[in-house]
């Protein structure tokens, strides 16, 4: 005979729903809550009441197993059958004034043992909990908030449950990548990016790095996207700075830690010391950007001088900043160059938009080179050309890059192949 289930709960109402906020252990959740497809709820479109479980649970499982700061939001579950009954409970105390109102809607939710629970929202969290407990049963004693709603296996009941599922997910909004950089306390490079914005003598200056695109009077904050407006004085944005730190900091002490858990402060300090020096040296190697920015009356004119856009500084363009950082990481990982050698070769480039290799990102207008616009789709071409300017490995690689430039830009590459051949290592083909 099925045994009764007792769950402490708060009864609540919203719209035309009555639901119950309950506390369950991970073990109880893993044991008693199922997926809709296991109960025949997702057999076909007529009975489908939720999307399927995807493959993105590994990160959540690893988070539960490795992060001591782990915390999961509430799972919303639906219950089939079980003759649920809610019994309110009144608290008894000598000091009724203290408890007045605290026992509102508090009680016990009972089921006769024939009930079936399935996750309506949070099925990926449920899968992660089940997988994590298999690897570490001790996690079973931890708790999670579970919100229980009734479900009736009828056409009207399925429609009602589907509507609840879509309403929850349609109106939910995950944090975007920029918000993660601003808030994440486990991602080392997010932490280091924020620290650069706070402590670096150049990057911490007002308006050098665009962090917010909108700050409302009522506390509304919109974090900057990855591009910089033509009239903005900003050198870059928070998202692009994060990408740069990840690329040039690929071998920092903090990068060797694969766990999702925050590294120690000591490791972060060591990483920051190295990273801050690299960022400074990169800015100086890339057309003496830092000094020229600080000396500029209007930094936006450094990006695109009025009437002479083509004479603008390429490293004022976020799209180019990312490709430069990617190429630097590549040549270092391949041990084609050391860091000082890479910086020396970057410094040897002609840092103007109309000069190679940056001309691959520049489309002339009929007025000529003085006027033009960014060719945002040519980032891979720029990457390939930067590689052959910094550390080419073969004549064939150089020839391919120059042919690609001719095909895309409908023009001959400004730098002769022979000049790039001179950069090849001695043992190159």
XYZ file of C-alpha atoms in Angstrom:
429
model
C 0.000 0.000 0.000
C 1.434 3.423 -0.948
C 2.660 5.433 2.024
C 1.556 8.972 2.592
C 3.899 11.865 1.811
C 4.021 14.929 4.050
C 5.679 18.121 2.825
C 5.861 21.387 4.831
C 4.543 24.154 2.624
C 3.251 27.686 2.279
C 0.046 28.041 0.296
C -0.012 30.969 -2.115
C -2.245 32.337 -4.841
C -1.510 34.313 -8.002
C -3.864 34.899 -10.899
C -6.007 31.783 -11.231
C -3.346 29.492 -9.751
C -3.037 28.090 -6.249
C 0.476 26.817 -5.613
C 2.621 25.637 -2.729
C 6.159 26.651 -1.781
C 7.908 23.653 -0.257
C 11.331 22.589 0.964
C 12.806 19.299 -0.281
C 16.207 17.689 0.071
C 18.206 16.923 -3.070
C 17.766 13.225 -2.276
C 13.994 13.588 -2.126
C 13.994 15.602 -5.330
C 16.143 13.014 -7.120
C 13.987 10.162 -5.864
C 10.470 11.539 -6.311
C 10.510 14.095 -9.148
C 10.501 12.846 -12.722
C 10.569 14.300 -16.203
C 7.363 14.729 -18.166
C 8.497 12.283 -20.857
C 8.959 9.576 -18.211
C 5.309 9.906 -17.284
C 4.040 9.856 -20.853
C 3.536 13.602 -20.949
C 5.665 14.272 -24.031
C 4.612 11.417 -26.281
C 3.405 13.645 -29.094
C 2.340 17.213 -29.783
C -1.095 16.575 -28.314
C 0.288 15.543 -24.933
C 3.540 17.545 -24.942
C 3.621 19.963 -22.012
C 7.268 21.088 -21.948
C 10.419 21.116 -24.075
C 12.804 18.203 -23.883
C 15.845 18.028 -21.653
C 18.873 19.335 -23.532
C 22.532 18.493 -23.172
C 23.549 21.558 -21.161
C 23.427 19.897 -17.729
C 27.114 18.969 -17.410
C 28.126 22.460 -16.314
C 25.377 22.519 -13.666
C 26.424 19.083 -12.430
C 30.058 20.183 -12.205
C 28.934 23.334 -10.397
C 27.116 21.246 -7.765
C 30.064 18.901 -7.330
C 32.875 21.480 -7.152
C 31.564 24.852 -6.027
C 31.192 25.372 -2.295
C 29.097 28.474 -3.033
C 26.618 26.409 -5.046
C 23.028 27.552 -5.042
C 20.128 26.661 -7.314
C 16.885 28.549 -7.767
C 13.524 26.952 -7.134
C 12.237 24.132 -9.316
C 8.598 24.343 -10.345
C 6.961 20.923 -10.360
C 3.514 19.711 -11.284
C 1.783 16.872 -9.479
C -0.498 14.235 -10.969
C -2.981 12.553 -8.650
C -2.098 11.691 -5.084
C -5.273 13.252 -3.648
C -3.347 16.299 -2.411
C -4.649 17.875 0.744
C -3.398 21.037 2.418
C -3.675 21.342 6.193
C -2.934 24.747 7.650
C -0.903 24.870 10.851
C -1.122 27.507 13.521
C 1.933 28.344 15.615
C 1.451 28.346 19.343
C 3.535 30.635 21.500
C 3.307 32.524 24.715
C 4.167 35.680 22.799
C 1.465 35.768 20.113
C 2.429 39.315 19.131
C 5.796 38.085 17.857
C 4.230 35.399 15.663
C 1.290 37.432 14.450
C 1.139 37.076 10.688
C 4.150 34.745 10.462
C 1.994 31.629 10.264
C -0.139 32.987 7.415
C -0.828 30.151 4.973
C 1.750 27.879 6.618
C 0.876 24.212 6.732
C 1.515 20.681 5.512
C 0.797 19.327 2.036
C -0.146 15.649 2.151
C -0.368 13.075 -0.643
C -1.744 9.556 -0.440
C 1.362 8.012 -2.051
C -0.010 7.570 -5.569
C 1.127 10.995 -6.728
C 3.559 11.584 -9.570
C 5.754 14.690 -9.642
C 7.376 16.047 -12.790
C 9.507 19.110 -13.380
C 7.623 21.834 -15.180
C 10.437 24.388 -15.033
C 13.970 23.489 -13.995
C 14.315 20.117 -15.707
C 18.014 20.815 -16.402
C 18.590 21.554 -12.722
C 16.708 18.350 -11.850
C 18.878 16.282 -14.218
C 22.019 17.868 -12.742
C 20.872 17.073 -9.176
C 20.198 13.437 -10.104
C 23.605 13.108 -11.807
C 25.487 14.908 -9.018
C 24.017 12.707 -6.272
C 25.117 9.581 -8.145
C 28.692 10.870 -7.958
C 28.466 12.315 -4.451
C 25.580 10.917 -2.358
C 26.390 13.358 0.455
C 24.785 16.111 -1.625
C 21.459 14.426 -0.956
C 21.175 16.184 2.400
C 21.189 19.655 0.839
C 17.952 21.528 0.262
C 16.165 23.299 -2.556
C 12.935 25.240 -2.767
C 10.259 23.470 -4.781
C 7.087 25.131 -6.022
C 4.224 22.667 -6.483
C 1.306 23.287 -8.828
C -1.560 20.856 -9.524
C -1.767 19.189 -12.935
C -4.734 17.344 -14.404
C -4.141 14.829 -17.202
C -7.031 15.994 -19.354
C -7.040 18.115 -22.542
C -7.965 21.195 -20.505
C -5.421 20.322 -17.817
C -2.605 19.884 -20.351
C -3.477 23.188 -22.016
C -3.406 24.917 -18.641
C -0.037 23.386 -17.716
C 1.482 24.159 -21.135
C 0.362 27.766 -20.793
C 2.047 28.001 -17.396
C 5.270 26.508 -18.784
C 5.422 28.903 -21.757
C 4.511 31.902 -19.593
C 7.337 31.096 -17.172
C 9.947 30.669 -19.894
C 8.739 33.452 -22.168
C 8.973 36.007 -19.394
C 12.193 34.681 -17.832
C 15.356 36.542 -18.796
C 18.817 35.111 -18.349
C 21.789 37.320 -17.667
C 23.603 38.243 -20.868
C 27.345 37.950 -21.433
C 28.006 41.567 -20.423
C 26.031 41.134 -17.198
C 27.988 37.969 -16.423
C 31.260 39.899 -16.776
C 29.943 42.561 -14.412
C 28.608 40.135 -11.793
C 30.367 36.763 -11.946
C 32.450 35.986 -8.846
C 33.783 32.634 -10.082
C 34.990 33.508 -13.600
C 38.593 34.622 -13.061
C 38.719 36.747 -16.194
C 35.489 38.537 -15.302
C 37.032 39.363 -11.916
C 40.298 40.510 -13.526
C 38.444 42.610 -16.100
C 36.588 44.458 -13.343
C 39.828 44.911 -11.423
C 41.511 46.436 -14.474
C 38.606 48.856 -14.748
C 39.058 49.781 -11.089
C 42.834 49.811 -10.670
C 44.599 50.278 -14.006
C 45.834 53.854 -14.381
C 44.652 54.065 -17.989
C 41.630 51.758 -18.207
C 40.107 53.163 -15.007
C 39.940 56.658 -16.481
C 36.432 57.902 -17.134
C 35.056 56.985 -20.575
C 38.123 55.020 -21.710
C 36.195 51.731 -21.499
C 32.469 51.861 -22.110
C 30.702 49.921 -19.339
C 27.129 51.209 -19.496
C 25.243 52.286 -22.583
C 22.369 53.636 -20.494
C 21.979 54.705 -16.883
C 18.393 55.568 -15.994
C 17.244 57.911 -13.251
C 15.281 55.095 -11.620
C 18.210 52.721 -11.355
C 17.947 51.301 -14.868
C 21.321 50.058 -16.089
C 22.063 48.771 -19.573
C 25.546 47.371 -20.048
C 27.418 48.308 -23.202
C 27.467 45.932 -26.132
C 30.594 45.130 -28.135
C 30.720 48.128 -30.476
C 31.653 51.760 -29.911
C 29.654 54.576 -31.446
C 31.581 56.748 -33.912
C 31.131 59.803 -31.682
C 32.082 58.027 -28.447
C 35.385 58.887 -26.725
C 35.714 55.268 -25.529
C 38.663 53.147 -26.517
C 36.719 49.903 -26.068
C 33.887 48.195 -24.161
C 33.749 45.935 -21.112
C 32.873 42.892 -23.224
C 35.787 43.379 -25.609
C 38.212 44.050 -22.750
C 37.100 40.745 -21.237
C 37.856 38.971 -24.526
C 41.285 40.605 -24.703
C 42.143 39.536 -21.147
C 41.118 35.945 -21.890
C 43.260 35.847 -25.031
C 46.452 37.431 -23.748
C 46.026 35.852 -20.311
C 45.552 32.289 -21.538
C 48.625 31.086 -19.609
C 48.102 33.012 -16.371
C 47.966 31.085 -13.070
C 44.191 31.548 -12.860
C 43.698 30.073 -16.345
C 45.105 26.696 -15.324
C 42.237 26.174 -12.879
C 39.492 24.213 -14.663
C 37.043 24.221 -11.770
C 34.005 26.491 -11.830
C 34.866 27.487 -8.271
C 36.613 30.799 -7.647
C 40.399 30.548 -7.447
C 42.242 31.823 -4.404
C 42.910 35.519 -3.919
C 46.628 34.770 -4.082
C 46.279 33.286 -7.570
C 44.090 36.205 -8.665
C 46.685 38.676 -7.375
C 49.495 36.911 -9.219
C 47.430 36.820 -12.401
C 46.494 40.475 -12.135
C 50.106 41.576 -11.759
C 51.069 39.769 -14.956
C 47.942 40.740 -16.863
C 48.146 44.452 -16.051
C 51.694 44.560 -17.431
C 50.659 42.747 -20.601
C 47.713 45.044 -21.217
C 49.965 48.083 -20.811
C 52.579 46.657 -23.184
C 49.930 45.685 -25.721
C 48.462 49.188 -25.728
C 51.916 50.680 -26.240
C 52.891 48.188 -28.961
C 49.700 48.807 -30.913
C 50.512 52.186 -32.380
C 51.388 53.758 -29.031
C 47.662 53.851 -28.366
C 47.747 54.827 -24.695
C 50.004 57.847 -25.130
C 48.184 59.049 -28.240
C 44.797 58.657 -26.527
C 45.886 60.692 -23.504
C 47.386 63.387 -25.729
C 44.275 63.642 -27.906
C 41.968 66.605 -27.340
C 39.037 64.564 -28.666
C 39.661 60.788 -28.500
C 36.910 60.160 -31.038
C 39.113 61.968 -33.572
C 41.866 59.456 -32.878
C 39.485 56.790 -34.133
C 38.369 58.772 -37.178
C 39.834 62.252 -37.767
C 37.239 64.545 -39.254
C 37.435 64.378 -43.033
C 40.272 61.835 -42.856
C 38.631 58.676 -41.530
C 41.225 56.479 -43.195
C 43.984 58.031 -41.077
C 42.258 56.818 -37.915
C 43.911 54.532 -35.406
C 42.945 50.847 -35.988
C 43.334 49.915 -32.314
C 40.485 52.268 -31.485
C 38.200 49.755 -33.212
C 36.912 46.882 -30.978
C 36.684 44.446 -33.900
C 40.397 44.930 -34.580
C 41.330 44.786 -30.891
C 39.871 41.281 -30.624
C 41.691 39.982 -33.704
C 45.013 41.392 -32.513
C 44.584 39.656 -29.143
C 43.617 36.384 -30.853
C 46.692 36.455 -33.077
C 49.002 37.256 -30.162
C 47.635 34.267 -28.267
C 48.065 32.028 -31.307
C 51.724 32.876 -31.936
C 52.519 32.488 -28.226
C 50.746 29.139 -27.931
C 52.547 27.900 -31.038
C 55.823 29.208 -29.569
C 56.445 31.022 -32.841
C 57.350 34.179 -30.890
C 57.964 35.225 -27.323
C 55.847 37.994 -25.792
C 58.544 40.684 -26.327
C 59.027 39.537 -29.936
C 55.288 39.688 -30.614
C 55.091 43.185 -29.162
C 58.067 44.298 -31.283
C 56.430 43.091 -34.488
C 53.121 44.712 -33.598
C 54.950 47.991 -33.007
C 56.527 47.741 -36.477
C 53.117 47.872 -38.203
C 51.789 51.103 -39.710
C 48.856 51.821 -37.424
C 46.498 53.540 -39.854
C 43.197 52.162 -41.137
C 44.310 52.464 -44.761
C 47.608 50.651 -44.134
C 48.187 46.899 -44.282
C 46.987 44.716 -42.736
C 44.178 46.926 -41.381
C 43.121 47.996 -44.867
C 41.435 44.576 -45.059
C 38.811 46.012 -42.671
C 38.376 49.277 -44.566
C 36.012 49.935 -47.481
C 36.712 53.118 -49.401
C 33.842 55.343 -50.410
C 33.784 57.105 -53.804
C 35.530 60.077 -52.201
C 38.694 57.960 -51.853
C 40.821 56.798 -48.946
C 40.059 59.837 -46.863
C 36.533 58.550 -46.377
C 35.327 55.023 -45.812
C 33.680 52.540 -43.476
C 34.531 49.400 -41.535
C 34.163 46.060 -43.322
C 32.921 44.210 -40.247
C 32.678 40.890 -42.085
C 36.410 40.736 -42.832
C 37.663 39.811 -39.352
C 38.975 36.400 -40.428
C 40.874 38.014 -43.296
C 42.463 40.472 -40.864
C 43.379 37.588 -38.546
C 45.099 35.710 -41.392
C 47.006 38.819 -42.482
C 48.088 39.684 -38.963
C 49.505 36.182 -38.635
C 51.722 36.575 -41.693
C 52.885 39.986 -40.477
C 53.773 38.665 -37.027
C 54.864 35.057 -37.404
C 54.355 33.405 -40.802
C 55.232 29.709 -40.945
C 55.535 29.177 -44.703
C 55.543 30.929 -48.066
C 52.325 29.084 -48.902
C 50.594 30.613 -45.878
C 51.659 34.096 -46.956
C 50.546 33.512 -50.536
C 47.114 32.268 -49.404
C 46.562 35.313 -47.212
C 47.525 37.704 -50.005
C 45.270 35.919 -52.499
C 42.387 36.125 -50.037
C 42.959 39.851 -49.724
C 42.920 40.270 -53.525
C 39.731 38.196 -53.834
C 37.864 40.071 -51.100
C 39.149 43.600 -51.605
C 39.557 43.432 -55.409
C 42.983 44.974 -55.074
C 46.608 43.910 -54.749
C 47.953 43.677 -51.215
C 49.995 46.807 -50.380
C 52.921 44.838 -48.919
C 55.012 42.719 -51.338
C 55.169 39.018 -50.588
C 58.980 39.183 -50.508
C 58.841 41.568 -47.555
C 56.728 39.058 -45.621
C 58.953 36.157 -46.692
C 61.750 37.885 -44.783
C 59.810 37.253 -41.546
C 59.839 33.481 -42.019
C 61.870 31.338 -39.633
C 65.149 30.048 -41.029
C 63.900 26.467 -41.398
C 60.618 27.432 -43.150
C 59.701 26.069 -46.582
